[in-house]
Amino acid sequence: MSTEIAQTDTDLATREAVERAVSLLRSGEVVALPTETVYGLGADAFNAEAVAKIYETKERPGFDPLIVHIEGKRALDTVASVPPDISRTVIQLVETFWPGPLTLILPKTDAVPDIVTAGLPTVAVRMSAHPVFKRVVRGLGHPIAAPSANRFGRISPTSALAVRDELDGRVPLIVDGGACSRGLESTIVRVEAGDPKPRLVILRAGPVTVEDLKPFGKPEIAEHNEAVENNAPEAPGMLASHYAPRTPLRLVAGPAEFRPETGKRYALLSYRGQEKDGFLGLADWDEVFVLSPGSGKLPEAGIRFFHLLRQLDQLPVDEIIAEPVPERGIGLAILDRLRKASARS
Ligand code: AMP
Ligand code: MG
């Protein structure tokens, strides 16, 4: 199969790209699409055979459920039935964060094929803010099931070229919607009734932060073993090893923890590239990549994270050393990816 990349740099090109994507999705094909988080590999969520192609294309294990992207807030009822005891909170979250990088876990309706949710009784739902993605879902008239457009366990793609690196020859079309404006996968939240406040269980940290969620309930980071107890990882974000470069990556807690071995070649992924953080002078680095040069800004670091990780992975070095980022805001999402990228399975 040859992979076409459709541009969206003019109105005409965008219209053609959207039409081409919709027509492929209608005929049961998978298409790579831009979202504000990372690029997704989409299929018609109501077409089980098309959804099966997502798993094949990504080499994703069947136990790992997909996210369903809806066209608008009102379409939520078509894929999920919101329990009355959490409906007020769900409505508040939807009104505040949609369209945007928040995925909610809710009981699924019968319209959602089991393959989408990997047999789970719940479905992960979100509404993307990307203008091109929005037009494609609207054009299709069905929700789109779409996980990230990378091979399973690998670095999430944040540009059309990154998708091509992952899936060239495996998908008929990649719609190029530019670089992703958030650069990290959506925050996944399960809402539970609670007294005095509802519990907001964060299954995957992302661009919507703990601080952002606080006004709506009690945010809690889900324990890893909670998913294991259920006999299935609730979110692959929860698998120990994920987002992994081919070159070994090591997240170090502080400069004192790293001593270079002679003869080994190292690259550094630095938070803000500052001498005073103590990493720059530790080794004769082959390369230093900086997430947010200067004073360090976490949203910027989030946007650049997967892009830089992918570039680092192309270097002829033995190991990538990653500086920690601050453990707050989007920093939690970055640290989560760094820990998983550094776990070798
Ligand atoms: P990806 O977009 O590739 O990161 O994959 C979709 C994410 O949503 C994965 O982390 C899934 O495990 C998660 N997910 C999808 N459906 C569910 C569900 N019903 N319950 C919990 N997590 C889910
Ligand atoms: Mg993924």
Short mmCIF file of C-alpha atoms and ligand atoms in Angstrom, two decimals:
data_model
loop_
_atom_site.label_atom_id
_atom_site.label_comp_id
_atom_site.label_asym_id
_atom_site.label_seq_id
_atom_site.Cartn_x
_atom_site.Cartn_y
_atom_site.Cartn_z
CA MET A 1 0.00 0.00 0.00
CA SER A 2 1.32 3.45 -0.75
CA THR A 3 0.74 6.16 1.81
CA GLU A 4 -0.49 9.53 0.59
CA ILE A 5 0.04 12.68 2.68
CA ALA A 6 -2.77 15.23 2.17
CA GLN A 7 -1.94 18.86 2.92
CA THR A 8 -4.29 21.34 4.58
CA ASP A 9 -2.45 24.58 3.87
CA THR A 10 -5.18 26.15 1.72
CA ASP A 11 -8.99 26.04 1.90
CA LEU A 12 -9.17 23.99 -1.26
CA ALA A 13 -6.51 21.52 -0.10
CA THR A 14 -8.29 21.18 3.25
CA ARG A 15 -11.62 20.49 1.60
CA GLU A 16 -10.04 17.84 -0.62
CA ALA A 17 -8.17 16.23 2.30
CA VAL A 18 -11.33 16.09 4.43
CA GLU A 19 -13.36 14.59 1.57
CA ARG A 20 -10.71 12.00 0.86
CA ALA A 21 -10.49 11.06 4.57
CA VAL A 22 -14.28 10.81 4.93
CA SER A 23 -14.61 8.68 1.82
CA LEU A 24 -11.88 6.25 3.02
CA LEU A 25 -13.48 6.05 6.48
CA ARG A 26 -16.88 5.35 4.89
CA SER A 27 -15.39 2.48 2.94
CA GLY A 28 -14.05 0.94 6.16
CA GLU A 29 -10.43 2.10 5.90
CA VAL A 30 -8.17 3.58 8.56
CA VAL A 31 -6.79 7.11 8.15
CA ALA A 32 -4.21 9.06 10.17
CA LEU A 33 -5.62 12.37 11.37
CA PRO A 34 -4.29 15.40 13.26
CA THR A 35 -5.65 16.28 16.72
CA GLU A 36 -4.41 18.88 19.18
CA THR A 37 -2.84 16.17 21.37
CA VAL A 38 -1.06 13.73 19.06
CA TYR A 39 -1.91 12.28 15.62
CA GLY A 40 -4.59 9.60 15.73
CA LEU A 41 -5.21 6.51 13.65
CA GLY A 42 -8.93 6.70 12.99
CA ALA A 43 -11.69 4.37 11.82
CA ASP A 44 -15.50 4.56 11.85
CA ALA A 45 -16.25 3.66 15.48
CA PHE A 46 -19.51 1.94 14.49
CA ASN A 47 -17.77 -0.36 11.96
CA ALA A 48 -16.20 -3.25 13.88
CA GLU A 49 -14.22 -4.50 10.86
CA ALA A 50 -12.73 -1.09 10.26
CA VAL A 51 -11.81 -0.82 13.94
CA ALA A 52 -10.10 -4.21 13.75
CA LYS A 53 -7.78 -2.65 11.16
CA ILE A 54 -6.60 -0.14 13.75
CA TYR A 55 -5.32 -2.93 15.99
CA GLU A 56 -3.67 -4.67 13.01
CA THR A 57 -2.06 -1.52 11.68
CA LYS A 58 -0.66 -0.50 15.06
CA GLU A 59 0.18 -4.07 16.10
CA ARG A 60 -1.80 -3.17 19.20
CA PRO A 61 -2.85 -6.01 21.52
CA GLY A 62 -6.60 -6.64 21.61
CA PHE A 63 -6.86 -5.93 25.34
CA ASP A 64 -6.02 -2.28 24.85
CA PRO A 65 -9.17 -0.17 24.24
CA LEU A 66 -9.46 2.84 21.93
CA ILE A 67 -10.72 6.39 22.42
CA VAL A 68 -13.94 7.39 20.67
CA HIS A 69 -14.00 10.92 19.27
CA ILE A 70 -17.38 12.57 18.89
CA GLU A 71 -18.46 15.48 16.75
CA GLY A 72 -20.15 17.55 19.45
CA LYS A 73 -21.20 17.49 23.07
CA ARG A 74 -24.70 16.37 22.17
CA ALA A 75 -23.36 13.24 20.50
CA LEU A 76 -22.15 11.98 23.90
CA ASP A 77 -25.43 10.13 24.46
CA THR A 78 -24.95 8.07 21.32
CA VAL A 79 -21.83 6.37 22.72
CA ALA A 80 -22.18 6.67 26.51
CA SER A 81 -24.93 6.52 29.09
CA VAL A 82 -24.03 8.91 31.86
CA PRO A 83 -25.05 7.61 35.32
CA PRO A 84 -27.37 10.09 37.10
CA ASP A 85 -25.14 10.28 40.21
CA ILE A 86 -22.25 11.78 38.22
CA SER A 87 -24.15 13.56 35.46
CA ARG A 88 -23.79 17.03 36.98
CA THR A 89 -20.01 16.66 37.17
CA VAL A 90 -19.77 15.15 33.70
CA ILE A 91 -21.75 18.06 32.25
CA GLN A 92 -19.49 20.56 34.02
CA LEU A 93 -16.34 18.86 32.72
CA VAL A 94 -17.70 18.64 29.20
CA GLU A 95 -18.80 22.29 29.22
CA THR A 96 -15.39 23.39 30.54
CA PHE A 97 -12.93 21.23 28.64
CA TRP A 98 -14.61 20.18 25.36
CA PRO A 99 -13.55 20.49 22.68
CA GLY A 100 -10.16 19.76 24.16
CA PRO A 101 -7.68 17.24 25.56
CA LEU A 102 -9.90 15.56 28.18
CA THR A 103 -11.10 11.96 27.76
CA LEU A 104 -13.90 10.67 30.01
CA ILE A 105 -14.49 7.02 30.87
CA LEU A 106 -18.23 6.27 30.95
CA PRO A 107 -20.53 3.25 30.63
CA LYS A 108 -20.88 2.47 26.92
CA THR A 109 -24.06 2.20 24.86
CA ASP A 110 -24.86 -0.80 22.63
CA ALA A 111 -24.02 1.30 19.58
CA VAL A 112 -20.31 0.97 20.41
CA PRO A 113 -18.91 -2.36 19.19
CA ASP A 114 -17.07 -4.42 21.82
CA ILE A 115 -13.86 -4.32 19.80
CA VAL A 116 -13.65 -0.54 20.38
CA THR A 117 -13.58 -0.96 24.15
CA ALA A 118 -11.64 -4.24 24.10
CA GLY A 119 -14.66 -5.88 25.73
CA LEU A 120 -14.90 -3.37 28.60
CA PRO A 121 -18.37 -2.14 29.64
CA THR A 122 -16.99 1.42 29.57
CA VAL A 123 -15.97 3.66 26.69
CA ALA A 124 -13.35 6.42 26.55
CA VAL A 125 -14.85 9.54 24.90
CA ARG A 126 -13.43 12.83 23.82
CA MET A 127 -14.10 15.73 21.46
CA SER A 128 -11.11 17.10 19.60
CA ALA A 129 -10.58 20.81 19.08
CA HIS A 130 -8.53 20.36 15.90
CA PRO A 131 -10.39 22.10 13.05
CA VAL A 132 -9.49 19.45 10.46
CA PHE A 133 -10.38 16.56 12.76
CA LYS A 134 -13.70 18.21 13.57
CA ARG A 135 -14.57 18.48 9.90
CA VAL A 136 -13.75 14.82 9.31
CA VAL A 137 -15.97 13.55 12.18
CA ARG A 138 -18.78 15.83 11.07
CA GLY A 139 -18.39 14.68 7.47
CA LEU A 140 -18.46 11.02 8.45
CA GLY A 141 -21.56 11.44 10.60
CA HIS A 142 -20.32 8.72 12.98
CA PRO A 143 -17.87 8.90 15.88
CA ILE A 144 -14.27 8.04 15.06
CA ALA A 145 -12.32 5.49 17.11
CA ALA A 146 -8.71 6.67 17.21
CA PRO A 147 -5.73 5.78 19.38
CA SER A 148 -2.37 7.43 18.75
CA ALA A 149 -0.95 6.80 15.27
CA ASN A 150 2.22 4.97 16.35
CA ARG A 151 3.18 1.31 16.42
CA PHE A 152 2.24 -0.13 19.80
CA GLY A 153 4.54 0.91 22.63
CA ARG A 154 6.43 3.45 20.53
CA ILE A 155 6.78 7.22 20.58
CA SER A 156 3.51 9.07 19.87
CA PRO A 157 3.59 11.11 16.62
CA THR A 158 3.07 14.87 16.81
CA SER A 159 3.50 15.64 13.09
CA ALA A 160 2.49 14.05 9.79
CA LEU A 161 6.11 13.09 9.08
CA ALA A 162 6.33 11.34 12.44
CA VAL A 163 3.22 9.34 11.49
CA ARG A 164 4.91 8.41 8.22
CA ASP A 165 7.93 7.16 10.18
CA GLU A 166 5.60 4.89 12.13
CA LEU A 167 3.05 3.75 9.57
CA ASP A 168 4.40 4.27 6.04
CA GLY A 169 2.89 1.66 3.73
CA ARG A 170 0.33 0.62 6.34
CA VAL A 171 -2.24 3.40 5.91
CA PRO A 172 -3.66 4.84 2.67
CA LEU A 173 -3.78 8.43 3.92
CA ILE A 174 -2.18 10.78 6.44
CA VAL A 175 -3.91 14.14 6.73
CA ASP A 176 -1.26 16.75 7.56
CA GLY A 177 -2.79 19.24 9.99
CA GLY A 178 0.51 20.70 11.15
CA ALA A 179 2.35 20.15 14.42
CA CYS A 180 0.10 19.22 17.36
CA SER A 181 -0.60 22.23 19.58
CA ARG A 182 -0.51 20.24 22.87
CA GLY A 183 1.90 17.46 21.96
CA LEU A 184 0.87 15.05 24.74
CA GLU A 185 -2.03 12.57 24.80
CA SER A 186 -5.29 13.60 26.44
CA THR A 187 -5.87 13.41 30.17
CA ILE A 188 -8.05 10.35 30.87
CA VAL A 189 -10.47 10.70 33.80
CA ARG A 190 -13.02 8.37 35.37
CA VAL A 191 -15.65 10.23 37.39
CA GLU A 192 -16.98 8.52 40.52
CA ALA A 193 -19.68 9.70 42.87
CA GLY A 194 -18.23 10.81 46.21
CA ASP A 195 -19.11 12.70 49.35
CA PRO A 196 -18.67 15.63 49.74
CA LYS A 197 -17.00 15.82 46.32
CA PRO A 198 -16.99 13.50 43.31
CA ARG A 199 -13.72 11.61 42.72
CA LEU A 200 -11.89 12.38 39.49
CA VAL A 201 -9.63 9.38 38.96
CA ILE A 202 -6.85 10.26 36.53
CA LEU A 203 -5.97 7.14 34.51
CA ARG A 204 -3.50 9.02 32.35
CA ALA A 205 -1.98 12.43 33.12
CA GLY A 206 -2.18 14.89 30.24
CA PRO A 207 -2.64 18.52 29.20
CA VAL A 208 -5.69 18.99 31.46
CA THR A 209 -3.91 19.13 34.80
CA VAL A 210 -4.78 18.21 38.39
CA GLU A 211 -5.04 21.95 39.07
CA ASP A 212 -7.48 22.37 36.14
CA LEU A 213 -9.67 19.55 37.47
CA LYS A 214 -9.80 20.66 41.12
CA PRO A 215 -12.85 22.94 40.84
CA PHE A 216 -14.94 19.94 39.70
CA GLY A 217 -14.11 17.31 42.32
CA LYS A 218 -11.24 15.52 44.00
CA PRO A 219 -8.55 14.60 41.47
CA GLU A 220 -6.56 11.44 42.27
CA ILE A 221 -3.84 9.76 40.26
CA ALA A 222 -4.90 6.13 39.72
CA GLU A 223 -2.63 3.53 41.26
CA HIS A 224 -0.92 1.25 38.79
CA ASN A 225 -2.20 -1.87 40.54
CA GLU A 226 -5.80 -0.72 40.31
CA ALA A 227 -5.68 -1.60 36.63
CA VAL A 228 -3.82 -4.83 37.21
CA GLU A 229 -6.49 -5.91 39.72
CA ASN A 230 -9.10 -5.51 37.03
CA ASN A 231 -7.11 -7.99 34.99
CA ALA A 232 -6.61 -5.54 32.18
CA PRO A 233 -4.59 -2.37 31.99
CA GLU A 234 -7.24 0.30 32.07
CA ALA A 235 -5.11 2.58 29.98
CA PRO A 236 -1.94 1.53 28.18
CA GLY A 237 -0.57 4.68 29.52
CA MET A 238 -0.60 2.41 32.58
CA LEU A 239 1.56 -0.34 31.09
CA ALA A 240 5.01 -0.16 32.65
CA SER A 241 6.83 0.28 29.34
CA HIS A 242 5.40 2.60 26.71
CA TYR A 243 6.36 5.59 24.57
CA ALA A 244 9.74 3.92 24.24
CA PRO A 245 12.59 5.04 22.02
CA ARG A 246 14.82 2.33 20.52
CA THR A 247 17.85 3.83 22.23
CA PRO A 248 17.71 3.19 25.99
CA LEU A 249 16.49 6.21 27.91
CA ARG A 250 17.23 6.85 31.58
CA LEU A 251 15.35 9.39 33.69
CA VAL A 252 17.62 10.55 36.50
CA ALA A 253 16.34 12.21 39.67
CA GLY A 254 19.29 14.60 39.98
CA PRO A 255 22.82 15.26 38.67
CA ALA A 256 24.43 13.23 41.48
CA GLU A 257 22.73 10.11 40.15
CA PHE A 258 24.58 10.06 36.83
CA ARG A 259 28.21 9.10 36.18
CA PRO A 260 29.17 8.63 32.53
CA GLU A 261 30.94 5.36 31.66
CA THR A 262 34.04 5.77 29.53
CA GLY A 263 33.62 4.87 25.90
CA LYS A 264 29.86 5.32 25.99
CA ARG A 265 28.09 8.01 23.98
CA TYR A 266 25.32 9.98 25.62
CA ALA A 267 22.67 12.51 24.60
CA LEU A 268 20.93 14.74 27.13
CA LEU A 269 17.25 15.68 27.16
CA SER A 270 17.37 18.80 29.29
CA TYR A 271 14.40 20.65 30.76
CA ARG A 272 15.60 24.22 30.24
CA GLY A 273 19.23 23.90 29.23
CA GLN A 274 20.61 25.76 32.22
CA GLU A 275 24.08 25.24 33.65
CA LYS A 276 22.79 25.73 37.20
CA ASP A 277 20.56 22.63 36.97
CA GLY A 278 23.79 20.64 37.13
CA PHE A 279 23.48 18.33 34.13
CA LEU A 280 25.23 20.18 31.28
CA GLY A 281 28.70 19.78 32.76
CA LEU A 282 28.30 16.13 33.81
CA ALA A 283 29.47 14.53 30.58
CA ASP A 284 30.84 15.22 27.16
CA TRP A 285 27.34 15.00 25.65
CA ASP A 286 27.10 14.06 21.97
CA GLU A 287 23.96 16.21 21.77
CA VAL A 288 21.88 18.27 24.16
CA PHE A 289 18.17 18.79 23.33
CA VAL A 290 16.26 21.30 25.41
CA LEU A 291 12.52 20.97 26.10
CA SER A 292 11.91 24.60 27.03
CA PRO A 293 14.98 26.81 26.63
CA GLY A 294 15.40 29.69 29.07
CA SER A 295 13.33 29.74 32.23
CA GLY A 296 11.47 26.50 31.43
CA LYS A 297 7.77 26.43 30.62
CA LEU A 298 5.91 23.17 31.09
CA PRO A 299 3.28 23.60 28.32
CA GLU A 300 6.09 24.29 25.85
CA ALA A 301 8.03 21.30 27.14
CA GLY A 302 4.88 19.20 26.60
CA ILE A 303 4.49 20.38 23.01
CA ARG A 304 8.11 19.58 22.14
CA PHE A 305 8.52 16.39 24.19
CA PHE A 306 7.65 13.61 21.70
CA HIS A 307 9.12 15.58 18.80
CA LEU A 308 12.51 15.82 20.54
CA LEU A 309 12.35 12.23 21.79
CA ARG A 310 11.87 11.05 18.22
CA GLN A 311 14.87 13.13 17.06
CA LEU A 312 17.01 11.89 19.94
CA ASP A 313 16.16 8.35 18.95
CA GLN A 314 17.79 8.87 15.54
CA LEU A 315 21.18 9.75 17.02
CA PRO A 316 24.04 7.26 17.12
CA VAL A 317 24.31 7.31 20.93
CA ASP A 318 24.27 4.49 23.49
CA GLU A 319 21.94 6.12 25.95
CA ILE A 320 19.61 9.09 26.31
CA ILE A 321 19.74 10.73 29.73
CA ALA A 322 16.65 12.72 30.72
CA GLU A 323 16.60 15.47 33.33
CA PRO A 324 13.51 15.51 35.51
CA VAL A 325 10.94 18.27 34.96
CA PRO A 326 9.01 19.94 37.82
CA GLU A 327 6.36 17.66 39.32
CA ARG A 328 3.38 19.94 38.79
CA GLY A 329 0.94 20.93 36.04
CA ILE A 330 1.81 19.38 32.69
CA GLY A 331 5.08 18.26 34.29
CA LEU A 332 3.17 15.27 35.74
CA ALA A 333 2.22 14.14 32.25
CA ILE A 334 5.79 14.56 30.98
CA LEU A 335 7.26 12.66 33.96
CA ASP A 336 4.76 9.86 33.41
CA ARG A 337 5.90 9.51 29.76
CA LEU A 338 9.57 9.73 30.79
CA ARG A 339 9.17 6.98 33.42
CA LYS A 340 7.47 4.70 30.92
CA ALA A 341 9.97 5.50 28.19
CA SER A 342 12.76 4.57 30.59
CA ALA A 343 11.18 1.26 31.66
CA ARG A 344 12.54 -1.59 29.57
CA SER A 345 10.12 -4.45 29.12
P1 AMP B 1 -3.90 5.97 22.83
O1 AMP B 1 -4.72 7.06 22.22
O2 AMP B 1 -3.10 5.18 21.87
O3 AMP B 1 -3.05 6.46 23.95
O4 AMP B 1 -4.91 4.92 23.46
C1 AMP B 1 -6.14 5.24 24.03
C2 AMP B 1 -6.09 5.33 25.51
O5 AMP B 1 -7.40 5.33 26.10
C3 AMP B 1 -5.42 4.17 26.12
O6 AMP B 1 -4.63 4.64 27.19
C4 AMP B 1 -6.57 3.29 26.58
O7 AMP B 1 -6.23 2.33 27.54
C5 AMP B 1 -7.51 4.33 27.09
N1 AMP B 1 -8.85 3.79 27.17
C6 AMP B 1 -9.67 3.56 26.14
N2 AMP B 1 -10.85 3.04 26.57
C7 AMP B 1 -10.76 2.93 27.90
C8 AMP B 1 -11.66 2.46 28.92
N3 AMP B 1 -12.87 1.99 28.64
N4 AMP B 1 -11.23 2.49 30.19
C9 AMP B 1 -10.00 2.98 30.48
N5 AMP B 1 -9.12 3.44 29.57
C10 AMP B 1 -9.48 3.42 28.29
MG MG B 2 -0.90 5.63 22.41
#
